[in-house]
PDB file of C-alpha atoms in Angstrom:
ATOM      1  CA  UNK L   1       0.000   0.000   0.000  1.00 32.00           C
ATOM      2  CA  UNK L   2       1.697   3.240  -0.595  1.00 31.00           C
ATOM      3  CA  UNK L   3       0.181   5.143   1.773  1.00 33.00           C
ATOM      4  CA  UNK L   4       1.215   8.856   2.341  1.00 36.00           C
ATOM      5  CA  UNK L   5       3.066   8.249  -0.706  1.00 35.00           C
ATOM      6  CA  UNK L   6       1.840   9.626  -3.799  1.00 36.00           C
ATOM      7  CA  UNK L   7       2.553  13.120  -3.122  1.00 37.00           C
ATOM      8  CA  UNK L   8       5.985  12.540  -1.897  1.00 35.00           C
ATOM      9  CA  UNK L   9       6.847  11.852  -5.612  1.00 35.00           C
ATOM     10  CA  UNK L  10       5.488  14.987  -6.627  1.00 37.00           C
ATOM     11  CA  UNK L  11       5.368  17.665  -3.683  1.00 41.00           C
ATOM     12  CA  UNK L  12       8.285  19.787  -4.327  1.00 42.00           C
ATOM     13  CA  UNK L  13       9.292  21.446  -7.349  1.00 40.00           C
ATOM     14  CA  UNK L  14      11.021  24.644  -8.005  1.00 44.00           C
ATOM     15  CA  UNK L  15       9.215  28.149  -6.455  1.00 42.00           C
ATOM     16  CA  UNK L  16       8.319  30.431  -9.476  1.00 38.00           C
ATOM     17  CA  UNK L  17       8.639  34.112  -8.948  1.00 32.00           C
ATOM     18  CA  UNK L  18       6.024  34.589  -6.990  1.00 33.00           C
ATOM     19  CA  UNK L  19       6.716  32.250  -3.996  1.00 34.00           C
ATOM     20  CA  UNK L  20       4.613  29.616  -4.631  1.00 31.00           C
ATOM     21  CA  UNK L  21       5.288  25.723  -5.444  1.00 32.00           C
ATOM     22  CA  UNK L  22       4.489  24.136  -8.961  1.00 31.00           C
ATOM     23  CA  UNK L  23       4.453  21.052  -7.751  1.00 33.00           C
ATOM     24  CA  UNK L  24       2.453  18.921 -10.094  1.00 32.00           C
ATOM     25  CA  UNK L  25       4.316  19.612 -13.618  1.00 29.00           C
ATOM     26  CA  UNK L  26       6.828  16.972 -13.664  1.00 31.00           C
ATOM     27  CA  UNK L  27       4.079  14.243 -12.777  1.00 35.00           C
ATOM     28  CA  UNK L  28       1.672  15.600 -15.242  1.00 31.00           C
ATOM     29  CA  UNK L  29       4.669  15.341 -18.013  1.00 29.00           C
ATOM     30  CA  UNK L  30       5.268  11.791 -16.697  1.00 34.00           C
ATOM     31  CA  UNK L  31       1.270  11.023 -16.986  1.00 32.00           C
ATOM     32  CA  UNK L  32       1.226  13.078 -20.225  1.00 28.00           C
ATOM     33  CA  UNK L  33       3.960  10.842 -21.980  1.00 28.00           C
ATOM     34  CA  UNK L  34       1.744   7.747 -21.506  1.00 31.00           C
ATOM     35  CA  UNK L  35      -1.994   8.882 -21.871  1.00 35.00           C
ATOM     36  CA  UNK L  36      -1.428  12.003 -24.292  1.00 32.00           C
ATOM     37  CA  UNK L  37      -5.426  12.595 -23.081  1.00 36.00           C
ATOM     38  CA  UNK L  38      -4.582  13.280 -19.106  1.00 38.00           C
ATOM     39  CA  UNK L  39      -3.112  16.795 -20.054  1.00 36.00           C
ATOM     40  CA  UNK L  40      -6.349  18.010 -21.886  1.00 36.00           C
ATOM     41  CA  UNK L  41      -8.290  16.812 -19.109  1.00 44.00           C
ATOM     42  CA  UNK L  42      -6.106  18.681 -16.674  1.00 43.00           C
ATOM     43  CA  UNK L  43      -8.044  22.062 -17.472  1.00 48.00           C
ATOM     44  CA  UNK L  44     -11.686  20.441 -17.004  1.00 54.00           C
ATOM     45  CA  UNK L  45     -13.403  22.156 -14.595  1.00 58.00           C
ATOM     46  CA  UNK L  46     -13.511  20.482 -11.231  1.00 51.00           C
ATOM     47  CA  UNK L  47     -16.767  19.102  -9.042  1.00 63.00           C
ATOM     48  CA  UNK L  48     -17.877  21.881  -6.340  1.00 78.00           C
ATOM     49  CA  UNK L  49     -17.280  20.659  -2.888  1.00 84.00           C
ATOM     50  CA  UNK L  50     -19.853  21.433  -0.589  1.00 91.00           C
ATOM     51  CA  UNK L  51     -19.746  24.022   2.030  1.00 91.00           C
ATOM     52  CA  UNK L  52     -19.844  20.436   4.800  1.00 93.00           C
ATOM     53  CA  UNK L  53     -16.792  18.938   3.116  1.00 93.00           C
ATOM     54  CA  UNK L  54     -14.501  22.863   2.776  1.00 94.00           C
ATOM     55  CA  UNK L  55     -15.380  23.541   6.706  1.00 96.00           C
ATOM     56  CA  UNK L  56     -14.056  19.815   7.582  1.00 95.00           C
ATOM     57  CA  UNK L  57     -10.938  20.233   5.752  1.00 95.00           C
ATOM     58  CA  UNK L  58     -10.107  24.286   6.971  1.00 96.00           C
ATOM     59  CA  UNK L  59     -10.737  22.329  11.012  1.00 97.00           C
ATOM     60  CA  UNK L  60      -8.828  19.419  10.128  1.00 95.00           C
ATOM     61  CA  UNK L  61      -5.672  21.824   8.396  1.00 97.00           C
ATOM     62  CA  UNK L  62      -6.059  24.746  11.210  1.00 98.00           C
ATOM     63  CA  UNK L  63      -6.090  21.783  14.117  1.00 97.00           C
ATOM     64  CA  UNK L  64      -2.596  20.627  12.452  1.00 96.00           C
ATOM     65  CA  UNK L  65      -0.959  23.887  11.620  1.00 98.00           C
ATOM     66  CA  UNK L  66      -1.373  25.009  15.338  1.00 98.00           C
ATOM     67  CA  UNK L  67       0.025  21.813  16.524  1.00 97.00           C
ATOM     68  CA  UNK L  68       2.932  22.509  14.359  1.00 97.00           C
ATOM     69  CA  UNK L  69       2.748  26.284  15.368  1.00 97.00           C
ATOM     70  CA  UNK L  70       2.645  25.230  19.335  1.00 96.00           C
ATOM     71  CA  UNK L  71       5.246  22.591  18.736  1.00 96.00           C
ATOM     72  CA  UNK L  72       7.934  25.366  17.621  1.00 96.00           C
ATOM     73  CA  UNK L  73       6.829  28.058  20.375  1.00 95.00           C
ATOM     74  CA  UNK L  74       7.229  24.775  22.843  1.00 94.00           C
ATOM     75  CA  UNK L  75      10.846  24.737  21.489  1.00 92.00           C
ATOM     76  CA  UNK L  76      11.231  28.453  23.225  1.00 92.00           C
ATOM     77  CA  UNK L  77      11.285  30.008  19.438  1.00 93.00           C
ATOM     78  CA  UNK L  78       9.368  33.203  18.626  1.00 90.00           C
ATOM     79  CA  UNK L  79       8.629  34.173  15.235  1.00 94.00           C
ATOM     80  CA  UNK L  80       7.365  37.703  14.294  1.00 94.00           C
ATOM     81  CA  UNK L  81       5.536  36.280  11.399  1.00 96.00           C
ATOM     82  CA  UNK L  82       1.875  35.347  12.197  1.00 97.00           C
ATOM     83  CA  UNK L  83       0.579  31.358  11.334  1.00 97.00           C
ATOM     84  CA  UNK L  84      -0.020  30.901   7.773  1.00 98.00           C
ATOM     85  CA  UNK L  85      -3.590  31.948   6.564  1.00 98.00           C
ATOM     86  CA  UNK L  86      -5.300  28.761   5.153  1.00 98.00           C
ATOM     87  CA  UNK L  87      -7.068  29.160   2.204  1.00 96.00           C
ATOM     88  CA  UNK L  88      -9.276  26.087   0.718  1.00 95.00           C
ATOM     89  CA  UNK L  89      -9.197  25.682  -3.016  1.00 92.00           C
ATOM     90  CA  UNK L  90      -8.007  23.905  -5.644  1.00 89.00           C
ATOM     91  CA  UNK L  91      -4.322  23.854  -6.000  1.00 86.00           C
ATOM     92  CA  UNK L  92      -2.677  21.823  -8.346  1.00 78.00           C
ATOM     93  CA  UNK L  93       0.012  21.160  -6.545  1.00 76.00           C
ATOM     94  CA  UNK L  94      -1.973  19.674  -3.724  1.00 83.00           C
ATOM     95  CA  UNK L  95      -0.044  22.494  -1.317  1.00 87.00           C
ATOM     96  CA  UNK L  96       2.053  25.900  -1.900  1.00 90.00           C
ATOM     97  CA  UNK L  97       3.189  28.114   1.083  1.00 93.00           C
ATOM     98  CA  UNK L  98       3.581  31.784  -0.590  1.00 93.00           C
ATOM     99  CA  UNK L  99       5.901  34.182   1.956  1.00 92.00           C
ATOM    100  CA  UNK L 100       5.188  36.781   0.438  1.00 92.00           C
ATOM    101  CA  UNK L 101       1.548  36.974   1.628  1.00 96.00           C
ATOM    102  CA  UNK L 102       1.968  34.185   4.191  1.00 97.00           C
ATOM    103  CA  UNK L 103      -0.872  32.256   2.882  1.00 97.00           C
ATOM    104  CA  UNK L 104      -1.027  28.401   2.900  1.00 97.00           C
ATOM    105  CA  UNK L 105      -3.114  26.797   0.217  1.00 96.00           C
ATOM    106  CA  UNK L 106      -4.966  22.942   0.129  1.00 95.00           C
ATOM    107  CA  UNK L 107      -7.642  21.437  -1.116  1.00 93.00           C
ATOM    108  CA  UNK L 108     -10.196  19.226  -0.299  1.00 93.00           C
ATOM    109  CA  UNK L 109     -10.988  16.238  -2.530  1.00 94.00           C
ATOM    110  CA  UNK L 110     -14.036  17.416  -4.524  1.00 92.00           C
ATOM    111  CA  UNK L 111     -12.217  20.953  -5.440  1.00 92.00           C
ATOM    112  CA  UNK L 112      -9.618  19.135  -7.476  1.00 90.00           C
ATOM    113  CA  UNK L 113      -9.601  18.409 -11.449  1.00 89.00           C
ATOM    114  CA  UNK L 114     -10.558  14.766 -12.552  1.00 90.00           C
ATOM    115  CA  UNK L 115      -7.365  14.959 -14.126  1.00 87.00           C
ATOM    116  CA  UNK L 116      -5.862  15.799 -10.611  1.00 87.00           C
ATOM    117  CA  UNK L 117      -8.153  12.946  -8.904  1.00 89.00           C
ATOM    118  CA  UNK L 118      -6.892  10.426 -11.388  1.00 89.00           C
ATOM    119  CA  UNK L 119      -3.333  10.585 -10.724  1.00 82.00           C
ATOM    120  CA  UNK L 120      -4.471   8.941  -7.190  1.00 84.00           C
ATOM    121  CA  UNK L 121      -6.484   6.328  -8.857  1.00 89.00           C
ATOM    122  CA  UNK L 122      -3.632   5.429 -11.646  1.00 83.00           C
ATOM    123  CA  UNK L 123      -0.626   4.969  -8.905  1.00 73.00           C
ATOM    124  CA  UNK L 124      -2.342   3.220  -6.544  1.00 79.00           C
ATOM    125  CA  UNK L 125      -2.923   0.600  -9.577  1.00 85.00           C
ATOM    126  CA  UNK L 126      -6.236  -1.423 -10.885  1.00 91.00           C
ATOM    127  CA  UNK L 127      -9.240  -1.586  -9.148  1.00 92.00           C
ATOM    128  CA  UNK L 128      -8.692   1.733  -7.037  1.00 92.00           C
ATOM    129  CA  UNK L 129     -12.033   2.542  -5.284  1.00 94.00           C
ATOM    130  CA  UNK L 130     -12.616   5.821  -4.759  1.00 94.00           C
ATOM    131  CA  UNK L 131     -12.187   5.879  -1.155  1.00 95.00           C
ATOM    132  CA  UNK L 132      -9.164   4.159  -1.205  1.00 92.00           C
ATOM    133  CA  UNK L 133      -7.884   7.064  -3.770  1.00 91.00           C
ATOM    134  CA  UNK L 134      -9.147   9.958  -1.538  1.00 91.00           C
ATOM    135  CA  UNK L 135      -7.595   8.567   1.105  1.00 87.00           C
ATOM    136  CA  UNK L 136      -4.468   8.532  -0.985  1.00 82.00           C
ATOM    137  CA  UNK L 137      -4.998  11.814  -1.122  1.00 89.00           C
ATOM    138  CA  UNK L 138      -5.693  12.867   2.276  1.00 87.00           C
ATOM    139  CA  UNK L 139      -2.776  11.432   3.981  1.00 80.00           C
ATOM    140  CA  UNK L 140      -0.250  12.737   1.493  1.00 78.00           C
ATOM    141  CA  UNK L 141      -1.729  16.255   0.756  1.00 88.00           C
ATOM    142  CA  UNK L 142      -2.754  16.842   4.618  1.00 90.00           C
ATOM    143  CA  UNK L 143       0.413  15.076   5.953  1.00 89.00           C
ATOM    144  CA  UNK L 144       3.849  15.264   4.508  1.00 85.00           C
ATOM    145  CA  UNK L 145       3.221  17.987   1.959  1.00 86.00           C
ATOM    146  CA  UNK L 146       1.040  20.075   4.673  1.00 94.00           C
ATOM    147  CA  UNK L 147       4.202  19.989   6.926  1.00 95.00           C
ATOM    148  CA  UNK L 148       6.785  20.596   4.112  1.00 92.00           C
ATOM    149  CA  UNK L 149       4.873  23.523   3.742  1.00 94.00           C
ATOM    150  CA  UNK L 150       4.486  24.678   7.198  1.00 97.00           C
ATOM    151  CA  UNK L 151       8.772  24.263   6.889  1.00 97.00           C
ATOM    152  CA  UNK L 152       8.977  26.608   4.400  1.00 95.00           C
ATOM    153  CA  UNK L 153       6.642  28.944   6.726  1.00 97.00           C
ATOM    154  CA  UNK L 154       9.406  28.390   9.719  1.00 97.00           C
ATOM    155  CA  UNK L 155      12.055  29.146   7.206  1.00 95.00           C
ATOM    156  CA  UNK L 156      10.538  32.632   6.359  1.00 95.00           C
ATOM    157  CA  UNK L 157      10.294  33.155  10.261  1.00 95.00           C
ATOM    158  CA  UNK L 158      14.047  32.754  10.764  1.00 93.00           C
ATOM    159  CA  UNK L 159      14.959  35.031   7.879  1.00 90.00           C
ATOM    160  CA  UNK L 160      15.350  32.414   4.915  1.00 86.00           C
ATOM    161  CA  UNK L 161      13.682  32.719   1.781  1.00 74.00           C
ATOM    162  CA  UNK L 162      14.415  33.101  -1.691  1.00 68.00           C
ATOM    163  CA  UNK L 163      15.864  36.885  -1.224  1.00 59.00           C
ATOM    164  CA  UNK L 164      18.512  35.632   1.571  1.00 64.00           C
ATOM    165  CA  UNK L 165      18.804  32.039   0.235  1.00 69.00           C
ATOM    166  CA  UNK L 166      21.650  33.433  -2.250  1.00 69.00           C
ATOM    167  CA  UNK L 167      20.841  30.728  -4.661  1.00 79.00           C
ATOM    168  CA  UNK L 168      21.080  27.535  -2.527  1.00 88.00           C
ATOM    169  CA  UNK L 169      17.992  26.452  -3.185  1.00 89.00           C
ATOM    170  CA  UNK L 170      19.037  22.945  -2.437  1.00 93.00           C
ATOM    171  CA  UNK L 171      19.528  24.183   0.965  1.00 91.00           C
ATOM    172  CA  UNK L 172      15.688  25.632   1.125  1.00 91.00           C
ATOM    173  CA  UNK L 173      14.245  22.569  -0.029  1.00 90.00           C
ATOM    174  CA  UNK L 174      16.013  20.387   1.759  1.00 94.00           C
ATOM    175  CA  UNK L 175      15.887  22.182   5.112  1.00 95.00           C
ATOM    176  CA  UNK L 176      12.153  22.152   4.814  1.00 95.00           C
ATOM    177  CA  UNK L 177      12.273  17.869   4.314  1.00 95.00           C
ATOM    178  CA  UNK L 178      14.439  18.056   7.464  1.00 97.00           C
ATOM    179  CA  UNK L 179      11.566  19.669   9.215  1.00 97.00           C
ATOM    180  CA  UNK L 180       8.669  17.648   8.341  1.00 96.00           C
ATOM    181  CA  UNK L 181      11.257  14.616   8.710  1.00 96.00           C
ATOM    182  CA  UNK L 182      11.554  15.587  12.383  1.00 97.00           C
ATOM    183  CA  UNK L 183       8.336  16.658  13.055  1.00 97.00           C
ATOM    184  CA  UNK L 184       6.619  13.228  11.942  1.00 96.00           C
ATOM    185  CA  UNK L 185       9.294  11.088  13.255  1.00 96.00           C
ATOM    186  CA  UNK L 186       8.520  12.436  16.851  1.00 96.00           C
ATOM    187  CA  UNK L 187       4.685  13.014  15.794  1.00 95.00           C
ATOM    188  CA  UNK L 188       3.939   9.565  14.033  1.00 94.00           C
ATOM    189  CA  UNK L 189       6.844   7.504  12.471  1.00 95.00           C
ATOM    190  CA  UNK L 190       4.216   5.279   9.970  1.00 92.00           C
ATOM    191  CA  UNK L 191       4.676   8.722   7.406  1.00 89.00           C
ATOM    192  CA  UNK L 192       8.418   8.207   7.414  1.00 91.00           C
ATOM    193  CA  UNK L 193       7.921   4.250   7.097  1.00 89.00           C
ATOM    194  CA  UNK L 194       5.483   4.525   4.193  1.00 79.00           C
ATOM    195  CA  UNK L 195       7.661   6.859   2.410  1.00 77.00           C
ATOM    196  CA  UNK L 196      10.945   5.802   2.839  1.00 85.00           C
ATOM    197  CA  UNK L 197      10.953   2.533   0.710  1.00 82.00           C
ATOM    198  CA  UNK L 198       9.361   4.684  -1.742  1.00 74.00           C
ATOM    199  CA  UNK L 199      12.282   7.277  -2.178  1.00 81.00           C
ATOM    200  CA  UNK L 200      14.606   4.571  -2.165  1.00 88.00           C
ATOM    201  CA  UNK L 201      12.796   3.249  -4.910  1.00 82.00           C
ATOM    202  CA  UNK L 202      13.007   5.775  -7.197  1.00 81.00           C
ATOM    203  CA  UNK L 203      16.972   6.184  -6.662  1.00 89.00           C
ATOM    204  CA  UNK L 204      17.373   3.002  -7.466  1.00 88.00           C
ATOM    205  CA  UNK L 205      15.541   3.043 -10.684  1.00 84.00           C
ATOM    206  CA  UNK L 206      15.746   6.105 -12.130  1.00 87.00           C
ATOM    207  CA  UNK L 207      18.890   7.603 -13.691  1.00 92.00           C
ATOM    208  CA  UNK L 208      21.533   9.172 -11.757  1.00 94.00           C
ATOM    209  CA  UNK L 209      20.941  13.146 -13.744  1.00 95.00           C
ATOM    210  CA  UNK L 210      24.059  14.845 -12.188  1.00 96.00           C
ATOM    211  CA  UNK L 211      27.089  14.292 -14.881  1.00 95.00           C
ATOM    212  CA  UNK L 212      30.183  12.510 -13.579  1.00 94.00           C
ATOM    213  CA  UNK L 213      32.359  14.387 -11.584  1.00 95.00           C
ATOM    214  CA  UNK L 214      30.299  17.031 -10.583  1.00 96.00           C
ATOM    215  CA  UNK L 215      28.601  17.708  -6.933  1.00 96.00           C
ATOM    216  CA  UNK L 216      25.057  17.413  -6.526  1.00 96.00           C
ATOM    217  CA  UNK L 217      24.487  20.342  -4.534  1.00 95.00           C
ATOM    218  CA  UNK L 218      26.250  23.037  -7.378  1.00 95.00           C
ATOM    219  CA  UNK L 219      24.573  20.829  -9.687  1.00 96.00           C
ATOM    220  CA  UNK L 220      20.898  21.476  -8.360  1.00 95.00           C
ATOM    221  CA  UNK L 221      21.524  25.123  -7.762  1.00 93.00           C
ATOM    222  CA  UNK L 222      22.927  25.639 -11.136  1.00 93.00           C
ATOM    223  CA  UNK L 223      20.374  24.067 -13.463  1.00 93.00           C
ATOM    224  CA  UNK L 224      17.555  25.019 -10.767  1.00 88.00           C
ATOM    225  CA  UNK L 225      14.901  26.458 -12.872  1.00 85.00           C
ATOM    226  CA  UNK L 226      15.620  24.095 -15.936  1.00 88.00           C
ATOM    227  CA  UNK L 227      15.128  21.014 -13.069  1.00 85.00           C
ATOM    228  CA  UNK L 228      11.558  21.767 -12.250  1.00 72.00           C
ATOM    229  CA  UNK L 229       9.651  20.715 -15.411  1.00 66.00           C
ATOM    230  CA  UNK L 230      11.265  17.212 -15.600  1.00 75.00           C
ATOM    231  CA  UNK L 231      11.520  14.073 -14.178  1.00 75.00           C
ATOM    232  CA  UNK L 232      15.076  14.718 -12.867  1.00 87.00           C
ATOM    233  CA  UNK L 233      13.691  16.841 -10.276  1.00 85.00           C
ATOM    234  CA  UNK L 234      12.219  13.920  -8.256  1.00 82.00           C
ATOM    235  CA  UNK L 235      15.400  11.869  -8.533  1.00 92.00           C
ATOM    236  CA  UNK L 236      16.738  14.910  -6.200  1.00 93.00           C
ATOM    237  CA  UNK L 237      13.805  15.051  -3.948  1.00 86.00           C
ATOM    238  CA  UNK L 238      13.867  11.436  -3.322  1.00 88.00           C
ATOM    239  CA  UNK L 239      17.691  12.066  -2.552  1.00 94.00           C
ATOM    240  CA  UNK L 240      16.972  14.999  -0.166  1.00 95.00           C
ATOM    241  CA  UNK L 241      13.917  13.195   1.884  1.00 92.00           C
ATOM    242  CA  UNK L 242      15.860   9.790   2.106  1.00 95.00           C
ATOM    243  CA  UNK L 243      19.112  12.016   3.988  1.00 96.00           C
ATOM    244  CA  UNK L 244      16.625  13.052   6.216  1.00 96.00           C
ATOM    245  CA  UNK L 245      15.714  10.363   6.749  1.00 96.00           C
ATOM    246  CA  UNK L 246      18.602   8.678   7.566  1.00 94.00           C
ATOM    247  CA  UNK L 247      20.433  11.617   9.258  1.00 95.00           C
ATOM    248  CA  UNK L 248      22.985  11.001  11.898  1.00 95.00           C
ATOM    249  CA  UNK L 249      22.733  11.616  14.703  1.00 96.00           C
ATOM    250  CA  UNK L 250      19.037  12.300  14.430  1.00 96.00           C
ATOM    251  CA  UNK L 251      18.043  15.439  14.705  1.00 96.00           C
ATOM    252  CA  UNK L 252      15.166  16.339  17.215  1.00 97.00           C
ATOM    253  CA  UNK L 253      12.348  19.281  15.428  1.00 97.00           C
ATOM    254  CA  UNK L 254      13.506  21.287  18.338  1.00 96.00           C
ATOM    255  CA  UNK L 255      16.998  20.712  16.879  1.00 96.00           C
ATOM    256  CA  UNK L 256      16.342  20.829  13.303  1.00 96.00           C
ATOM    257  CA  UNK L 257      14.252  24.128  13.697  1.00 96.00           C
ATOM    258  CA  UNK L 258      16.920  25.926  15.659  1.00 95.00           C
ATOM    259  CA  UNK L 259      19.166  25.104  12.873  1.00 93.00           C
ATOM    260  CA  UNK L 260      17.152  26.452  10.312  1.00 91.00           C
ATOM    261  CA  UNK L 261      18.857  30.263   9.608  1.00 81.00           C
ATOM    262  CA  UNK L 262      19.388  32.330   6.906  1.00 66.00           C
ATOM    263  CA  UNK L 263      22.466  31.979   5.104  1.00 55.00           C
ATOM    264  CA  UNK L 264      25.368  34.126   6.566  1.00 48.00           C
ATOM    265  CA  UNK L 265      26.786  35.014   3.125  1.00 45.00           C
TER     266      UNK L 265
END
């Protein structure tokens, strides 16, 4: 079962200008290649989610962004920078944090695309129900990408963002894994079980993109914005969530987000 999966194959992806994660593009390209119909769908207008199933998802969000939020004040950090406002709508991404206006964006099930639905359906395999898809969806949109977000939130608190990050933007996204890697392994270790075997599956089988002799770290900062729209960008992400992962000595989230600073450069 992959479980809080899906959307760790697909939850990060190069910030555009204006803050905000495309996340879904390289997954779309990889869907596009083998059913040239998924990207026309993608634009179809979506199902209206009722007013019931919006309010359910802003209390379940809100009751897990203030956890997070009382977690780092329990750490004896202040940030001047108010919790993220939530906003419930479709996102294609299934999540964005945007600093510059501090908003947080999700979605609930029935606000999404069929196009966007179906990519739970098709990697979960044949004979998907559609509960077993929406659940799919719920644990990895309102789990590990939620928190990834709410990292990049804690970033912008200590000072780091895209206008201090000096171009290490291997060091942004991978500081926000660290956080939702510490957070969940102290909060409820299943989300790093379930995802681990799944990161280490995509190292193994797909190509190593970073030419020989040359560190990954330049690499990814380099070629940054030519990353995002391919499939090479998840062979990184898989790279940066599994050394969280597996970080030694392991970090606690009081650790990690004291070590979360804006470059010094």
């Amino acid at each position: 079962m992959l479980s809080r999966t899906l959307l760790s194959r697909i939850s990060f992806a190069p910030r555009n200008h204006a803050g905000t994660l495309p996340l879904l593009g390289c997954t779309l390209l990889l869907i596009a290649s083998a059913n040239p119909g998924a990207a026309q769908a993608a634009g179809a207008k979506p199902p209206v989610a009722s007013d019931a199933e919006i309010a359910a998802t802003r209390a379940q969000v809100t009751a897990l962004r203030d956890t997070f939020v009382a977690a780092t004040a329990a750490a004896g950090l202040k940030c001047a920078i108010a919790p993220p406002t939530l906003v419930i709508e479709d996102v294609p991404s299934f999540g964005s944090y945007d600093p510059e206006t501090n908003t947080l964006r999700t979605s609930t099930w029935n606000q999404m695309t069929e196009a966007e639905k179906a990519l739970f359906f098709r990697f979960l395999g044949p004979g998907t129900t559609e509960a077993a898809a929406r659940q799919e969806f719920e644990d990895g949109a309102h789990h590990w990408v939620f928190i990834h977000e709410l990292g990049h939130w804690w970033q912008a608190c200590r000072g780091l963002t895209e206008l201090t990050d000096h171009g290490d933007h291997y060091a942004i996204e991978f500081g926000a894994d660290r956080i939702a890697a510490a957070y969940w392994r102290e909060r409820d270790p299943s989300v790093i079980a379930h995802q681990q075997p799944v990161f280490a599956g995509i190292l193994e089988h797909t190509p190593n993109p970073v030419p020989e002799g040359q560190r990954v770290e330049p690499f990814f900062n380099a070629n940054y914005e030519k990353l995002g729209p391919t499939p090479a960008y998840i062979w990184f992400q898989a790279r940066m969530c599994l050394t969280a992962f597996q970080e030694k000595p392991v970090p606690t989230f009081v650790e990690t987000l004291r070590q979360t600073s804006a470059s010094p450069h």
